[in-house]
Tab-separated table of C-alpha atoms and ligand atoms in Angstrom:
chain	number	residue	atom	x	y	z
A	5	MET	CA	-36.273	20.025	7.883
A	6	HIS	CA	-33.498	19.417	10.396
A	7	VAL	CA	-30.039	17.919	10.400
A	8	SER	CA	-28.946	15.423	13.036
A	9	PRO	CA	-27.975	16.729	16.498
A	10	THR	CA	-24.381	15.643	15.839
A	11	VAL	CA	-24.101	17.761	12.718
A	12	ALA	CA	-26.030	20.628	14.289
A	13	ALA	CA	-23.438	20.705	17.088
A	14	ILE	CA	-20.416	21.219	14.827
A	15	SER	CA	-19.446	24.312	12.874
A	16	GLU	CA	-18.150	24.919	9.363
A	17	PRO	CA	-14.349	25.381	9.552
A	18	ALA	CA	-13.665	29.117	10.001
A	19	THR	CA	-10.823	28.833	7.495
A	20	LEU	CA	-13.086	27.485	4.751
A	21	LEU	CA	-15.838	29.958	5.669
A	22	MET	CA	-13.547	32.949	5.109
A	23	ALA	CA	-12.216	31.459	1.868
A	24	ARG	CA	-15.808	31.004	0.669
A	25	ARG	CA	-16.706	34.616	1.560
A	26	SER	CA	-13.625	35.872	-0.268
A	27	ARG	CA	-14.597	33.928	-3.392
A	28	GLU	CA	-18.150	35.320	-3.226
A	29	LEU	CA	-16.909	38.918	-2.919
A	30	ARG	CA	-14.460	38.373	-5.774
A	31	ALA	CA	-17.303	37.051	-7.918
A	32	GLN	CA	-19.046	40.393	-7.247
A	33	GLY	CA	-15.995	42.174	-8.671
A	34	ARG	CA	-14.335	43.147	-5.358
A	35	ASP	CA	-10.531	43.154	-5.149
A	36	ILE	CA	-9.853	40.749	-2.280
A	37	ILE	CA	-6.484	39.608	-0.929
A	38	ASP	CA	-7.065	36.259	0.668
A	39	LEU	CA	-4.717	35.447	3.547
A	40	SER	CA	-7.175	33.005	5.066
A	41	LEU	CA	-6.207	29.681	3.544
A	42	GLY	CA	-3.411	27.438	4.751
A	43	GLU	CA	-2.222	26.764	1.252
A	44	PRO	CA	1.326	27.204	-0.091
A	45	ASP	CA	1.397	29.347	-3.259
A	46	HIS	CA	4.430	27.467	-4.604
A	47	ASP	CA	4.106	25.095	-7.549
A	48	PRO	CA	4.343	21.405	-6.734
A	49	PRO	CA	7.733	19.869	-7.649
A	50	ALA	CA	7.975	18.864	-11.327
A	51	PHE	CA	8.853	15.262	-10.429
A	52	ALA	CA	5.528	14.920	-8.585
A	53	LEU	CA	3.566	16.006	-11.633
A	54	GLU	CA	5.619	13.705	-13.873
A	55	ALA	CA	4.760	10.828	-11.546
A	56	ALA	CA	1.075	11.676	-12.001
A	57	HIS	CA	1.426	11.606	-15.817
A	58	GLU	CA	3.290	8.337	-15.608
A	59	ALA	CA	0.652	6.822	-13.317
A	60	LEU	CA	-2.109	7.719	-15.781
A	61	ARG	CA	-0.460	5.397	-18.297
A	62	GLY	CA	0.070	2.605	-15.772
A	63	PRO	CA	-2.119	-0.017	-14.162
A	64	TRP	CA	-3.477	2.275	-11.449
A	65	HIS	CA	-7.110	2.627	-12.400
A	66	LYS	CA	-8.792	0.121	-10.095
A	67	TYR	CA	-9.704	0.268	-6.395
A	68	PRO	CA	-6.497	0.489	-4.364
A	69	PRO	CA	-6.150	-1.343	-1.012
A	70	VAL	CA	-8.014	0.513	1.773
A	71	ASN	CA	-4.842	1.360	3.739
A	72	GLY	CA	-2.804	2.268	0.626
A	73	TYR	CA	-0.496	0.521	-1.866
A	74	LEU	CA	2.072	-1.637	-0.114
A	75	ASP	CA	5.046	-0.059	-1.911
A	76	LEU	CA	3.866	3.420	-0.887
A	77	ARG	CA	3.450	2.334	2.731
A	78	GLN	CA	6.977	0.878	2.623
A	79	SER	CA	8.308	4.184	1.293
A	80	ILE	CA	6.456	6.086	4.018
A	81	ALA	CA	7.968	3.773	6.648
A	82	THR	CA	11.428	4.535	5.195
A	83	LYS	CA	10.648	8.276	5.262
A	84	PHE	CA	9.625	8.059	8.932
A	85	GLU	CA	12.935	6.400	9.756
A	86	ARG	CA	15.000	8.820	7.615
A	87	ASP	CA	13.391	12.079	8.819
A	88	ASN	CA	11.979	11.250	12.239
A	89	GLY	CA	13.938	8.304	13.627
A	90	LEU	CA	10.693	6.275	13.808
A	91	LYS	CA	10.533	2.573	13.050
A	92	TYR	CA	7.173	1.585	11.558
A	93	THR	CA	6.405	-1.477	9.481
A	94	ALA	CA	4.266	-1.015	6.356
A	95	ASP	CA	1.197	-2.403	8.141
A	96	GLN	CA	1.460	0.393	10.722
A	97	ILE	CA	0.954	2.980	7.989
A	98	VAL	CA	-2.474	4.079	6.712
A	99	VAL	CA	-2.766	6.338	3.664
A	100	SER	CA	-5.821	8.610	3.602
A	101	THR	CA	-7.575	11.312	1.613
A	102	GLY	CA	-5.665	14.178	3.226
A	103	ALA	CA	-4.316	14.483	6.740
A	104	LYS	CA	-7.806	15.622	7.662
A	105	GLN	CA	-9.212	12.173	6.974
A	106	ALA	CA	-6.189	10.580	8.625
A	107	LEU	CA	-7.105	12.537	11.779
A	108	ILE	CA	-10.814	11.709	11.822
A	109	ASN	CA	-10.041	8.015	11.242
A	110	VAL	CA	-7.965	8.037	14.426
A	111	VAL	CA	-10.346	10.163	16.493
A	112	MET	CA	-13.210	7.880	15.496
A	113	SER	CA	-11.105	4.830	16.340
A	114	LEU	CA	-10.311	6.019	19.858
A	115	VAL	CA	-12.936	8.487	21.063
A	116	GLY	CA	-16.538	7.913	22.064
A	117	PRO	CA	-19.163	9.408	24.384
A	118	GLY	CA	-17.730	10.109	27.848
A	119	ASP	CA	-14.176	10.453	26.551
A	120	GLU	CA	-12.253	13.685	26.865
A	121	VAL	CA	-9.648	14.957	24.442
A	122	VAL	CA	-7.152	17.526	25.654
A	123	ILE	CA	-6.338	20.117	23.000
A	124	PRO	CA	-3.693	22.752	23.740
A	125	ALA	CA	-4.829	26.078	22.265
A	126	PRO	CA	-4.516	27.694	19.865
A	127	TYR	CA	-5.265	24.567	17.852
A	128	TRP	CA	-6.214	23.634	14.316
A	129	VAL	CA	-9.937	24.286	13.820
A	130	SER	CA	-10.955	20.741	12.961
A	131	TYR	CA	-9.582	19.073	16.099
A	132	SER	CA	-12.402	20.151	18.416
A	133	GLU	CA	-15.109	19.515	15.814
A	134	GLN	CA	-13.800	16.045	14.977
A	135	VAL	CA	-13.890	15.164	18.672
A	136	ARG	CA	-17.493	16.423	18.905
A	137	LEU	CA	-18.459	14.442	15.807
A	138	CYS	CA	-17.363	11.311	17.655
A	139	GLY	CA	-19.330	12.190	20.793
A	140	GLY	CA	-16.246	13.140	22.819
A	141	THR	CA	-15.631	16.298	24.815
A	142	PRO	CA	-12.843	18.638	23.739
A	143	VAL	CA	-10.991	20.066	26.751
A	144	ILE	CA	-9.249	23.217	25.590
A	145	VAL	CA	-6.098	24.344	27.402
A	146	HIS	CA	-5.488	28.018	26.689
A	147	SER	CA	-2.252	29.967	26.312
A	148	THR	CA	-1.169	33.532	25.662
A	149	LEU	CA	1.026	35.420	23.260
A	150	GLU	CA	3.545	35.916	26.097
A	151	GLU	CA	3.767	32.112	26.342
A	152	ASN	CA	4.492	31.958	22.602
A	153	TRP	CA	1.029	30.450	22.229
A	154	LYS	CA	2.184	27.260	23.970
A	155	PRO	CA	0.428	26.315	27.205
A	156	PRO	CA	3.021	25.241	29.783
A	157	ILE	CA	3.046	21.432	30.036
A	158	ALA	CA	1.953	21.666	33.711
A	159	ARG	CA	-1.268	23.364	32.536
A	160	ILE	CA	-1.852	20.557	30.031
A	161	ALA	CA	-1.139	17.964	32.754
A	162	ALA	CA	-3.729	19.603	35.012
A	163	ALA	CA	-6.393	19.052	32.320
A	164	VAL	CA	-5.643	15.329	31.946
A	165	ASN	CA	-7.558	12.745	33.985
A	166	GLU	CA	-8.694	9.099	33.744
A	167	ARG	CA	-11.300	10.018	31.125
A	168	THR	CA	-8.731	11.610	28.800
A	169	ARG	CA	-8.313	9.433	25.759
A	170	LEU	CA	-6.217	11.664	23.563
A	171	ILE	CA	-4.032	14.751	23.482
A	172	MET	CA	-3.994	16.367	20.021
A	173	PHE	CA	-1.508	18.983	18.858
A	174	SER	CA	0.331	20.177	15.778
A	175	SER	CA	3.972	21.211	15.903
A	176	PRO	CA	4.816	23.394	14.048
A	177	CYS	CA	1.392	24.673	14.980
A	178	ASN	CA	-1.435	25.868	12.816
A	179	PRO	CA	-2.495	28.644	13.649
A	180	SER	CA	0.403	30.009	15.751
A	181	GLY	CA	3.543	28.737	14.000
A	182	SER	CA	4.882	27.669	17.420
A	183	VAL	CA	7.232	24.712	17.584
A	184	LEU	CA	7.437	22.455	20.637
A	185	THR	CA	10.991	21.926	21.873
A	186	LYS	CA	12.402	18.517	22.702
A	187	GLN	CA	12.252	19.412	26.374
A	188	GLU	CA	8.560	20.328	26.156
A	189	LEU	CA	7.842	17.054	24.357
A	190	GLU	CA	9.765	15.140	27.029
A	191	GLU	CA	7.711	16.804	29.758
A	192	LEU	CA	4.544	15.872	27.885
A	193	ALA	CA	5.752	12.265	27.580
A	194	GLU	CA	6.079	12.205	31.375
A	195	VAL	CA	2.375	13.055	31.637
A	196	VAL	CA	1.431	10.388	29.090
A	197	ARG	CA	3.388	7.725	31.013
A	198	ARG	CA	1.153	8.346	34.032
A	199	TYR	CA	-2.020	7.310	32.149
A	200	PRO	CA	-1.906	3.894	30.417
A	201	GLU	CA	-5.041	4.569	28.326
A	202	LEU	CA	-3.893	7.957	27.037
A	203	TYR	CA	-2.758	8.430	23.417
A	204	VAL	CA	-1.270	11.346	21.529
A	205	ILE	CA	-1.926	12.586	18.016
A	206	ALA	CA	1.242	14.351	16.884
A	207	ASP	CA	0.277	16.247	13.739
A	208	GLU	CA	3.557	16.851	11.925
A	209	ILE	CA	2.218	18.131	8.618
A	210	TYR	CA	4.443	21.252	8.874
A	211	GLU	CA	7.583	19.320	9.879
A	212	HIS	CA	9.606	20.667	6.944
A	213	ILE	CA	8.683	24.285	7.644
A	214	VAL	CA	10.838	24.972	10.697
A	215	PHE	CA	13.081	28.053	10.487
A	216	ASP	CA	15.492	27.647	13.385
A	217	GLY	CA	16.352	24.444	15.146
A	218	LYS	CA	14.999	21.040	14.240
A	219	HIS	CA	11.596	19.408	14.173
A	220	GLU	CA	11.255	16.729	16.858
A	221	SER	CA	8.850	13.798	16.629
A	222	PHE	CA	6.936	12.934	19.788
A	223	ALA	CA	6.820	9.223	18.887
A	224	ALA	CA	10.644	9.087	18.898
A	225	LEU	CA	10.782	9.627	22.678
A	226	PRO	CA	11.242	6.547	24.920
A	227	ASP	CA	8.035	4.411	25.098
A	228	MET	CA	6.057	6.931	23.065
A	229	ALA	CA	5.858	4.988	19.753
A	230	GLU	CA	3.233	2.755	21.397
A	231	ARG	CA	1.238	5.803	22.491
A	232	THR	CA	1.475	8.039	19.460
A	233	ILE	CA	-0.234	8.443	16.142
A	234	THR	CA	2.051	10.477	13.892
A	235	VAL	CA	0.133	12.368	11.209
A	236	ASN	CA	1.663	13.779	8.040
A	237	GLY	CA	0.845	14.393	4.379
A	238	LEU	CA	1.719	16.045	1.093
A	239	SER	CA	-0.366	19.220	1.317
A	240	LYS	CA	2.087	21.623	2.909
A	241	ALA	CA	5.622	20.439	2.121
A	242	PHE	CA	4.890	19.608	-1.519
A	243	ALA	CA	2.206	22.233	-2.202
A	244	LEU	CA	-0.178	19.445	-3.217
A	245	THR	CA	-3.262	20.482	-1.247
A	246	GLY	CA	-5.641	19.488	-4.038
A	247	TRP	CA	-4.346	15.957	-4.408
A	248	ARG	CA	-5.682	15.113	-0.948
A	249	LEU	CA	-3.124	12.758	0.502
A	250	GLY	CA	-2.242	12.256	4.149
A	251	TYR	CA	-0.977	9.349	6.211
A	252	ILE	CA	-0.353	8.057	9.709
A	253	GLY	CA	2.204	5.899	11.414
A	254	ALA	CA	0.630	4.246	14.474
A	255	PRO	CA	0.601	1.221	16.756
A	256	LEU	CA	-0.690	-1.704	14.672
A	257	TRP	CA	-4.066	-1.974	16.431
A	258	ILE	CA	-4.781	1.719	15.827
A	259	ALA	CA	-3.700	1.462	12.178
A	260	GLN	CA	-6.083	-1.482	11.807
A	261	ALA	CA	-8.955	0.420	13.433
A	262	ALA	CA	-8.296	3.477	11.234
A	263	THR	CA	-8.341	1.217	8.171
A	264	LYS	CA	-11.685	-0.217	9.273
A	265	VAL	CA	-13.153	3.298	9.626
A	266	GLN	CA	-11.777	4.375	6.257
A	267	GLY	CA	-13.154	1.221	4.652
A	268	GLN	CA	-16.655	2.445	5.511
A	269	PHE	CA	-16.146	6.037	4.375
A	270	THR	CA	-13.940	6.405	1.313
A	271	SER	CA	-11.993	3.129	0.831
A	272	GLY	CA	-8.450	3.529	-0.509
A	273	THR	CA	-7.143	6.992	-1.390
A	274	ASN	CA	-7.137	8.104	-5.028
A	275	SER	CA	-4.704	5.802	-6.828
A	276	ILE	CA	-2.917	8.490	-8.882
A	277	ALA	CA	-2.362	10.630	-5.764
A	278	GLN	CA	-0.784	7.604	-4.115
A	279	ARG	CA	1.706	7.189	-6.969
A	280	VAL	CA	2.578	10.878	-6.611
A	281	ALA	CA	2.988	10.418	-2.860
A	282	LYS	CA	5.537	7.669	-3.390
A	283	VAL	CA	7.993	9.920	-5.236
A	284	CYS	CA	7.387	12.777	-2.788
A	285	VAL	CA	8.157	10.805	0.360
A	286	GLU	CA	11.193	9.261	-1.351
A	287	ALA	CA	12.560	12.680	-2.368
A	288	ASP	CA	15.445	14.275	-0.482
A	289	PRO	CA	13.893	16.808	1.954
A	290	ALA	CA	16.864	19.105	1.190
A	291	LEU	CA	14.978	20.145	-1.945
A	292	LEU	CA	12.472	21.944	0.292
A	293	ALA	CA	15.061	24.488	1.493
A	294	PRO	CA	14.121	27.229	-1.044
A	295	MET	CA	10.458	27.011	-0.015
A	296	ARG	CA	11.436	27.288	3.634
A	297	ALA	CA	13.613	30.328	2.881
A	298	ASP	CA	10.664	31.980	1.091
A	299	PHE	CA	8.426	31.433	4.090
A	300	LYS	CA	11.001	32.786	6.525
A	301	ARG	CA	11.454	35.942	4.443
A	302	ARG	CA	7.694	36.445	4.292
A	303	ARG	CA	7.298	35.865	8.006
A	304	ASP	CA	9.789	38.656	8.647
A	305	LEU	CA	8.125	40.894	6.080
A	306	VAL	CA	4.710	40.575	7.736
A	307	LEU	CA	6.161	40.882	11.255
A	308	ASN	CA	7.716	44.158	10.194
A	309	GLU	CA	4.441	45.453	8.747
A	310	LEU	CA	2.555	44.352	11.870
A	311	LYS	CA	4.697	46.683	13.974
A	312	LYS	CA	3.055	49.595	12.146
A	313	ILE	CA	-0.458	48.668	13.305
A	314	GLU	CA	-1.361	50.442	16.500
A	315	GLY	CA	-2.077	48.130	19.395
A	316	TRP	CA	-1.424	44.837	17.598
A	317	ARG	CA	1.163	42.567	19.164
A	318	CYS	CA	2.869	39.498	17.729
A	319	ASN	CA	5.483	36.937	18.729
A	320	VAL	CA	8.124	35.493	16.384
A	321	PRO	CA	7.040	31.966	15.556
A	322	GLN	CA	9.534	29.324	14.449
A	323	GLY	CA	7.578	27.415	11.836
A	324	ALA	CA	4.612	26.796	9.507
A	325	PHE	CA	3.387	29.862	7.570
A	326	TYR	CA	1.090	31.636	9.992
A	327	LEU	CA	1.186	34.571	12.373
A	328	LEU	CA	-1.316	35.008	15.157
A	329	PRO	CA	-1.234	38.614	16.357
A	330	ASP	CA	-3.118	39.623	19.477
A	331	VAL	CA	-5.529	42.212	18.087
A	332	SER	CA	-7.619	42.744	21.211
A	333	ALA	CA	-6.700	46.465	21.191
A	334	SER	CA	-8.929	46.808	18.099
A	335	ILE	CA	-11.903	45.116	19.791
A	336	ASP	CA	-14.024	47.705	21.623
A	337	GLY	CA	-16.931	45.456	22.608
A	338	HIS	CA	-19.456	47.671	20.753
A	339	THR	CA	-18.805	48.256	17.041
A	340	ILE	CA	-16.309	45.397	17.019
A	341	LYS	CA	-17.461	42.828	19.546
A	342	GLY	CA	-14.812	40.216	18.919
A	343	SER	CA	-12.353	38.750	16.444
A	344	VAL	CA	-15.194	37.526	14.193
A	345	ASP	CA	-16.452	41.121	13.806
A	346	LEU	CA	-12.936	42.376	13.211
A	347	SER	CA	-12.278	39.848	10.435
A	348	LEU	CA	-15.573	40.756	8.749
A	349	TYR	CA	-14.832	44.480	9.107
A	350	LEU	CA	-11.434	44.075	7.419
A	351	LEU	CA	-12.907	41.957	4.644
A	352	ASP	CA	-15.679	44.479	3.968
A	353	THR	CA	-13.737	47.724	4.270
A	354	VAL	CA	-10.259	46.928	2.913
A	355	GLY	CA	-10.786	43.597	1.161
A	356	VAL	CA	-8.349	41.495	3.203
A	357	SER	CA	-9.408	38.066	4.367
A	358	LEU	CA	-7.947	36.844	7.681
A	359	VAL	CA	-9.336	34.114	9.920
A	360	GLU	CA	-10.817	35.032	13.285
A	361	GLY	CA	-9.029	33.467	16.239
A	362	ARG	CA	-12.032	32.281	18.237
A	363	SER	CA	-12.310	29.074	16.199
A	364	PHE	CA	-8.698	28.268	17.054
A	365	GLY	CA	-9.364	28.706	20.767
A	366	ALA	CA	-7.714	32.143	20.799
A	367	GLU	CA	-10.348	34.871	20.923
A	368	GLY	CA	-8.820	38.317	20.418
A	369	THR	CA	-6.497	37.161	17.641
A	370	LEU	CA	-6.554	36.933	13.850
A	371	ARG	CA	-4.636	34.343	11.862
A	372	ILE	CA	-2.566	35.614	8.970
A	373	SER	CA	-1.446	33.021	6.447
A	374	TYR	CA	1.642	34.398	4.724
A	375	ALA	CA	1.771	31.716	2.034
A	376	THR	CA	1.460	34.246	-0.751
A	377	SER	CA	3.680	36.613	-2.738
A	378	ASP	CA	5.710	39.356	-1.038
A	379	ASP	CA	3.865	41.995	-3.072
A	380	LYS	CA	0.453	40.759	-2.033
A	381	LEU	CA	1.541	40.557	1.589
A	382	THR	CA	2.872	44.116	1.550
A	383	GLU	CA	-0.320	45.414	-0.045
A	384	ALA	CA	-2.530	43.391	2.331
A	385	MET	CA	-0.762	44.657	5.430
A	386	ALA	CA	-0.914	48.272	4.220
A	387	ARG	CA	-4.662	47.822	3.745
A	388	VAL	CA	-5.089	46.285	7.198
A	389	ALA	CA	-3.150	49.183	8.756
A	390	ARG	CA	-5.450	51.611	6.907
A	391	GLY	CA	-8.562	49.721	8.038
A	392	ILE	CA	-7.466	49.732	11.670
A	393	ALA	CA	-6.535	53.422	11.551
A	394	GLN	CA	-10.023	54.201	10.154
A	395	LEU	CA	-11.575	52.163	12.935
A	396	LYS	CA	-9.819	54.325	15.496
A	397	GLY	CA	-10.720	57.532	13.668
A	398	GLY	CA	-14.383	56.542	13.246
B	2	PLP	N1	-3.365	19.372	10.187
B	2	PLP	C1	-3.041	20.666	10.214
B	2	PLP	C2	-2.374	21.216	11.422
B	2	PLP	C3	-3.349	21.487	9.121
B	2	PLP	O1	-3.018	22.781	9.154
B	2	PLP	C4	-4.009	20.922	7.998
B	2	PLP	C5	-4.415	21.753	6.866
B	2	PLP	O2	-4.569	22.959	6.944
B	2	PLP	C6	-4.310	19.567	8.029
B	2	PLP	C7	-3.980	18.811	9.131
B	2	PLP	C8	-5.034	18.894	6.896
B	2	PLP	O3	-4.215	18.658	5.811
B	2	PLP	P1	-4.743	17.973	4.498
B	2	PLP	O4	-4.784	19.035	3.455
B	2	PLP	O5	-3.697	16.931	4.181
B	2	PLP	O6	-6.058	17.371	4.764
């Protein structure tokens, strides 16, 4: 019994692995606080759920078009112009089953054996594995806490060559919460201009969770619309992770290729989710302000608790709902060999689930998702502090 070499070469997402372990321990009666999943704890907006009820009564029960309903794609194009200053026509939009599928559609459309994909680290776990699935080589460009977990653009430029097909990044970033400034994006655009066959996936799924300053879209920079695939979706801003809806805006030929890929995998995205998506992308983003305020308060809460843990260091990220402390002081190389061991130790001894940083290209870190209640966060951080103190004592 053996799986294909392609599947053997990729790993289960570390985020989902920890969530699975937490569920298993809970099923055994353990009291686990799960800070491993990138999932907002807020309720979805009422209007989104009403749209779902409405759609159930309507004529939405048959196969939808592979790239999404035309009226939804028109609304997404309007959203891109309203929020991001991007001009896409409806046929440049592809609606998919989550941003995750939107990403793999594009990677599969552009990357093949011999191609390299430059991924600034820390990066979202699936980027490297999606590239491997398509036979490409992920080229990871590392950064440090002192650099705010953002590799300087010159370091990214040094990793790019004629074989580089794509640069993939998220801003705000999962797992670091870092936000790229307009100047950093402009410097990156300079690099892209030097290579005519180089494209950029700008994953903007956390665009509405920026605490200070403004989210900037890479595709809005001069000449970059033709070189960029802008990825977005409902999961984070609208707390609709389970509805599985993501989308891209892209040059027409890439949108067409992504549609072709999707046509062989899943066909059109769930019809009811698409009707929900229409009202979400049409909604005024101002309604997301309370959610953003919650996340900012929780970020500060956890940052404050982190100060109490001996040896752990953290920066102050500007977006998303993650913190990525450098925890290397708790890794001794014997009992705790790395961040994987440390995450398992904390899960076993104090029942807190965090994701190890190695899978994000940042060994020596743990990712804390603070998308949960203030009380749970306070309790979780007190437990982690206790666990780390015991580690020192033992
Ligand atoms: N991109 C980033 C950076 C993410 O953090 C996530 C989810 O965690 C996704 C894409 C996938 O989102 P979706 O739930 O829409 O598949």
